[in-house]
mmCIF file of C-alpha atoms and ligand atoms in Angstrom:
data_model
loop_
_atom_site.group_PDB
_atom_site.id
_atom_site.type_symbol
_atom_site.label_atom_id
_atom_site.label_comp_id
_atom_site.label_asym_id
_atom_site.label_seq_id
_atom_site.Cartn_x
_atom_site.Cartn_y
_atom_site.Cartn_z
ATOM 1 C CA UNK V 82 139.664 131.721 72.788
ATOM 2 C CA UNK V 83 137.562 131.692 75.952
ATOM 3 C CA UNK V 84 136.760 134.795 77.683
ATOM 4 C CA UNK V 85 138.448 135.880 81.002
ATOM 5 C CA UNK V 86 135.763 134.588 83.260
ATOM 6 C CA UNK V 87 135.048 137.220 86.665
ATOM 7 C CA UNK V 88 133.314 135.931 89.704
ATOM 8 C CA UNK V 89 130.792 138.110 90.993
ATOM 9 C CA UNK V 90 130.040 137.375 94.631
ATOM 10 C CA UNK V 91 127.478 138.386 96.578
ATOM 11 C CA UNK V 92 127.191 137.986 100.647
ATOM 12 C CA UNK V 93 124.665 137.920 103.176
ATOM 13 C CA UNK V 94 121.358 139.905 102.439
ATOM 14 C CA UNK V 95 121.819 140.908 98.678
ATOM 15 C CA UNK V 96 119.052 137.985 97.805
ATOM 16 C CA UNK V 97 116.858 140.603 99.454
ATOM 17 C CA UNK V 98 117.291 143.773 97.198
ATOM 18 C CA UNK V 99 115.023 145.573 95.997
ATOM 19 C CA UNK V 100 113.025 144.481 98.922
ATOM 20 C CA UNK V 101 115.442 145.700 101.795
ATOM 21 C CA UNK V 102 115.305 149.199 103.024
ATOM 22 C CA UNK V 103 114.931 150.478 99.216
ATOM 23 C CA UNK V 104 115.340 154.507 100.319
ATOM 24 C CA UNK V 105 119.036 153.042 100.990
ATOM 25 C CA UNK V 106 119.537 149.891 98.672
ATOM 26 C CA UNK V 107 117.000 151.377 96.001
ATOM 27 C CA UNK V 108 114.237 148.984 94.389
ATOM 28 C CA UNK V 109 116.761 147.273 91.694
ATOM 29 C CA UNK V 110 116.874 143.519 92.287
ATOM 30 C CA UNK V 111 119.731 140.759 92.673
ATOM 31 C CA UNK V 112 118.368 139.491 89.393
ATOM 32 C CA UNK V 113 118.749 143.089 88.095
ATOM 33 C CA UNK V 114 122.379 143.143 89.094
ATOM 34 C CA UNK V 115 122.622 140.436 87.362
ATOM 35 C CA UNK V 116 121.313 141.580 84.075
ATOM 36 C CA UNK V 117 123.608 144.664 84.236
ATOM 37 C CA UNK V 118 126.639 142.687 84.915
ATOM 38 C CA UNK V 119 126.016 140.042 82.042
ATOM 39 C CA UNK V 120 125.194 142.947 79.665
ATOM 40 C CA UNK V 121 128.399 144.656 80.807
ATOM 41 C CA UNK V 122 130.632 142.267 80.491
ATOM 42 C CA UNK V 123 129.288 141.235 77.220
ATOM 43 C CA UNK V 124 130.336 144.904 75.988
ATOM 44 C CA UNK V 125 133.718 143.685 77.647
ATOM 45 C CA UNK V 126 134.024 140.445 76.572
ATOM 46 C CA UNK V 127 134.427 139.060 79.440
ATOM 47 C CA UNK V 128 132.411 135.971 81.310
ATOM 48 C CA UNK V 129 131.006 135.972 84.687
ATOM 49 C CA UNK V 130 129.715 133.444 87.181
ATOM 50 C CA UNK V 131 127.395 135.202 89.301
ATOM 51 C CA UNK V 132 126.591 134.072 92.751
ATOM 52 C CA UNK V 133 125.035 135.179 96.171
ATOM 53 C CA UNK V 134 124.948 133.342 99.213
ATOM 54 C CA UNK V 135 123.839 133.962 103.073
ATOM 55 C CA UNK V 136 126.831 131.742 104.667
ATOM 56 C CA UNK V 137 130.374 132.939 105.214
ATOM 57 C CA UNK V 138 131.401 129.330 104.723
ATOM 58 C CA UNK V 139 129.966 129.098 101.138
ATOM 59 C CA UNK V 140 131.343 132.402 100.191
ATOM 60 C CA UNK V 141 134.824 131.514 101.339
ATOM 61 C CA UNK V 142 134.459 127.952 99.530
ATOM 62 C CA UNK V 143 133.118 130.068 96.306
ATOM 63 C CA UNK V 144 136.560 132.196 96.820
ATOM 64 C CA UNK V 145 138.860 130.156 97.200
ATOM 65 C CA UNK V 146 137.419 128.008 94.311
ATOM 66 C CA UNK V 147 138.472 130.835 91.983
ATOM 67 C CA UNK V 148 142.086 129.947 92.394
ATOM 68 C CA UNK V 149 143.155 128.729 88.599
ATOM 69 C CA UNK V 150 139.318 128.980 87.218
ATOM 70 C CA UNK V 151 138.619 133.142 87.571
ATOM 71 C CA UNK V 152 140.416 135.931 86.120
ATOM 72 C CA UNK V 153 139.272 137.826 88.925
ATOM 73 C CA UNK V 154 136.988 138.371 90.981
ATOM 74 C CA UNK V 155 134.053 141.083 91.724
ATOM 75 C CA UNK V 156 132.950 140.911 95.634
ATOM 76 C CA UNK V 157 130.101 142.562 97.364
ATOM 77 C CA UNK V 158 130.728 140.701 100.774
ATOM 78 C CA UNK V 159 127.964 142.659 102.351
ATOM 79 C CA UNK V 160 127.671 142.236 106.229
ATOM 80 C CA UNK V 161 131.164 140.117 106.526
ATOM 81 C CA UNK V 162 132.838 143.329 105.013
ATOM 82 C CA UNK V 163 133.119 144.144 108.474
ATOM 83 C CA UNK V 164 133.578 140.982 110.183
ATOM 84 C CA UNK V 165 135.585 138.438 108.353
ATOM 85 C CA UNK V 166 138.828 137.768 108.520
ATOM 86 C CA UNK V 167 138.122 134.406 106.735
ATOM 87 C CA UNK V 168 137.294 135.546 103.673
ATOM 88 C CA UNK V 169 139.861 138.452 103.860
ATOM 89 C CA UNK V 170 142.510 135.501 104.367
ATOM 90 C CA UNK V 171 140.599 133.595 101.719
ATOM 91 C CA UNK V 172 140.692 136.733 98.878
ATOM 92 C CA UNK V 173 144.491 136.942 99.761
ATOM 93 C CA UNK V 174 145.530 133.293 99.257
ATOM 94 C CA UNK V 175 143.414 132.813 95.661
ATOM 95 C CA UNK V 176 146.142 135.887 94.119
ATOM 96 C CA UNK V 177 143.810 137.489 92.028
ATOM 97 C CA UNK V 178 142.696 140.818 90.918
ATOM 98 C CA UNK V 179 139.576 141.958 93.665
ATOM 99 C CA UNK V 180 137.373 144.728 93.431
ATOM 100 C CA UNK V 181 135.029 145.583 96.346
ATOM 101 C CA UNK V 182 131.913 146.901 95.767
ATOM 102 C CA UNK V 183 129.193 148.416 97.904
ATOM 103 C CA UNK V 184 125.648 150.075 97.253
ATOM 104 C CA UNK V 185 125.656 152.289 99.488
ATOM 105 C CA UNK V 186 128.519 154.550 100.539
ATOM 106 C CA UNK V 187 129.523 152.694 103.817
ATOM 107 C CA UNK V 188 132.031 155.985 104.551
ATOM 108 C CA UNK V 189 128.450 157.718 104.779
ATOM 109 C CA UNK V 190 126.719 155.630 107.543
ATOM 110 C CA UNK V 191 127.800 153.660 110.743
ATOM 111 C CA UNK V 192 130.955 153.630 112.407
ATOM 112 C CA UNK V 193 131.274 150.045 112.285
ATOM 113 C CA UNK V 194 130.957 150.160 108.418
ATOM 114 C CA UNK V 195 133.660 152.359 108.215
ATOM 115 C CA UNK V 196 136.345 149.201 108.579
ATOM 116 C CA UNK V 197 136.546 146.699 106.309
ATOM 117 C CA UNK V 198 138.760 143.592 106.205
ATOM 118 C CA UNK V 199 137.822 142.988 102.712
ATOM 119 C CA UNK V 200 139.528 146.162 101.309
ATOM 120 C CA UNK V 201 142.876 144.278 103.092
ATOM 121 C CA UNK V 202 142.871 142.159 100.065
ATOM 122 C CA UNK V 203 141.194 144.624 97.506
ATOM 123 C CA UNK V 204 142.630 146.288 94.909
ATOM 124 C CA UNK V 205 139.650 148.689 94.292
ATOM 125 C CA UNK V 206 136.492 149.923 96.472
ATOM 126 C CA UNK V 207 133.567 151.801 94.391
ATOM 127 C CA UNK V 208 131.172 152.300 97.233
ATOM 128 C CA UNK V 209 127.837 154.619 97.022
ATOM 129 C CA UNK V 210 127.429 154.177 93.301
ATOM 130 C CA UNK V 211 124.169 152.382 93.965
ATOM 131 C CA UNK V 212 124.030 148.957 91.632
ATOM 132 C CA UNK V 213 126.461 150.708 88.568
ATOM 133 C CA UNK V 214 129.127 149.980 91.074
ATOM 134 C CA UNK V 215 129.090 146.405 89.065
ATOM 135 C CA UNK V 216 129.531 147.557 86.130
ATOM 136 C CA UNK V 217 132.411 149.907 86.873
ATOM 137 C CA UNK V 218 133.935 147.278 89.157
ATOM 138 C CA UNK V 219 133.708 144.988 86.133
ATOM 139 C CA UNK V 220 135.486 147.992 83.851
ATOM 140 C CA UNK V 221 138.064 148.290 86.131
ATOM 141 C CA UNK V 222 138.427 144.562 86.441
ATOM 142 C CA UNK V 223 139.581 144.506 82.420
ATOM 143 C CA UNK V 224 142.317 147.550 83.274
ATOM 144 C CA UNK V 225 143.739 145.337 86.567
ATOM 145 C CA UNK V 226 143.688 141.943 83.955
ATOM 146 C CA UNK V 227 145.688 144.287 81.361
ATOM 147 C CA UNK V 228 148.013 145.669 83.599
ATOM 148 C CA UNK V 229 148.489 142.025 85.101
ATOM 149 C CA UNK V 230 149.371 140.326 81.662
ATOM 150 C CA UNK V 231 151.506 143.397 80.451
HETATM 151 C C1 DHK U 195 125.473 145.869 101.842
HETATM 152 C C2 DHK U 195 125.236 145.409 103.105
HETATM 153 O O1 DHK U 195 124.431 144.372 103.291
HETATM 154 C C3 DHK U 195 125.805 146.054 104.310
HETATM 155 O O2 DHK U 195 126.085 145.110 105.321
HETATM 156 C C4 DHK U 195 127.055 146.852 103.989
HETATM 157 C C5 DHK U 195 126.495 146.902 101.571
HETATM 158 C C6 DHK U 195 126.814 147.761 102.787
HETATM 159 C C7 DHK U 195 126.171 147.711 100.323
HETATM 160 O O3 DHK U 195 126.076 148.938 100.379
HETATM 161 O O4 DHK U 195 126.062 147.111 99.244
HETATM 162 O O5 DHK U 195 127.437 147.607 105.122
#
C-alpha cells in the first residue's frame, strides 16, 4: 500500500538558510531540512513532497493542489505567516491536517510576528525548535492522520 504522502512547504526566504542571519536561523540548510524530513518520515513511513518557493501565488497553487493527493500537509509559510489571507483561505478549503512550523520562536521577536493567519487554519504550531520543528511537525502529522481515520 502506498504511504500517506505529507507536503512540506516552504515560503519566501527558506532557499536562503543557512546563509540568512544564521545567529537566528542557524547554519543548517534547506537541503538539510530536507534530509531530516526524508529520514524522518522514513522512520514513519510516511512520503513527502518537499517544496520551497519565493511567490505567494505558487505556494497557494502548491496548497491547494494537495486537495485529494496529500495526507497532510507540513507548512513553514515564512514571511506570508503574517500577511496572507490567501493562503490562510487556501489551507482551509484543501480540509486537511496542517501543522505550522517556524525556526525561530516568532512569540520571541517582533510584534508583527506575533499574528499569524496561518495558525487560522492550523492544527499545530511548533515554533523556536530551530530545524527539528520538521521532524516533530511530521510526528505529530502521523497522530492528527490516526486520529482522523479512527
Ligand atoms: C521564517 C521567516 O522567514 C520569518 O518571516 C518568520 C520564520 C519566522 C521561521 O522562524 O522559520 O517570521
Amino acid at each position: 500500500m502506498a504511504l500517506p504522502l505529507i507536503s512540506v512547504l516552504n515560503g519566501p526566504n527558506m532557499n536562503m538558510l543557512g546563509l540568512r542571519e544564521p545567529e537566528r536561523y542557524g547554519t543548517a540548510t534547506l537541503d538539510d531540512v530536507e534530509q531530516l524530513c526524508a529520514e524522518t518520515a522514513e522512520q514513519l513511513g510516511l512520503a513527502i513532497d518537499f517544496r520551497q518557493t519565493n511567490s505567494e501565488g505558487e505556494i497557494v497553487s502548491w496548497v491547494q493542489e494537495c486537495r485529494g493527493r496529500s495526507a497532510g500537509i507540513v507548512i513553514n509559510p515564512a514571511g506570508y505567516t503574517n500577511t496572507s489571507i490567501a493562503l490562510m483561505d487556501a489551507l482551509l478549503a484543501v480540509e486537511l491536517p496542517v501543522v505550522e512550523v517556524h525556526i525561530t520562536n516568532i512569540h520571541r521577536r517582533e510584534e508583527f510576528r506575533h499574528r499569524s493567519f496561518v495558525s487560522l487554519a492550523a492544527d499545530g504550531v511548533i515554533c523556536g525548535l530551530g530545524i527539528r520543528g520538521y521532524a516533530l511537525a511530521l510526528m505529530a502529522m502521523v497522530d492528527l492522520l490516526q486520529e482522523d481515520a479512527g
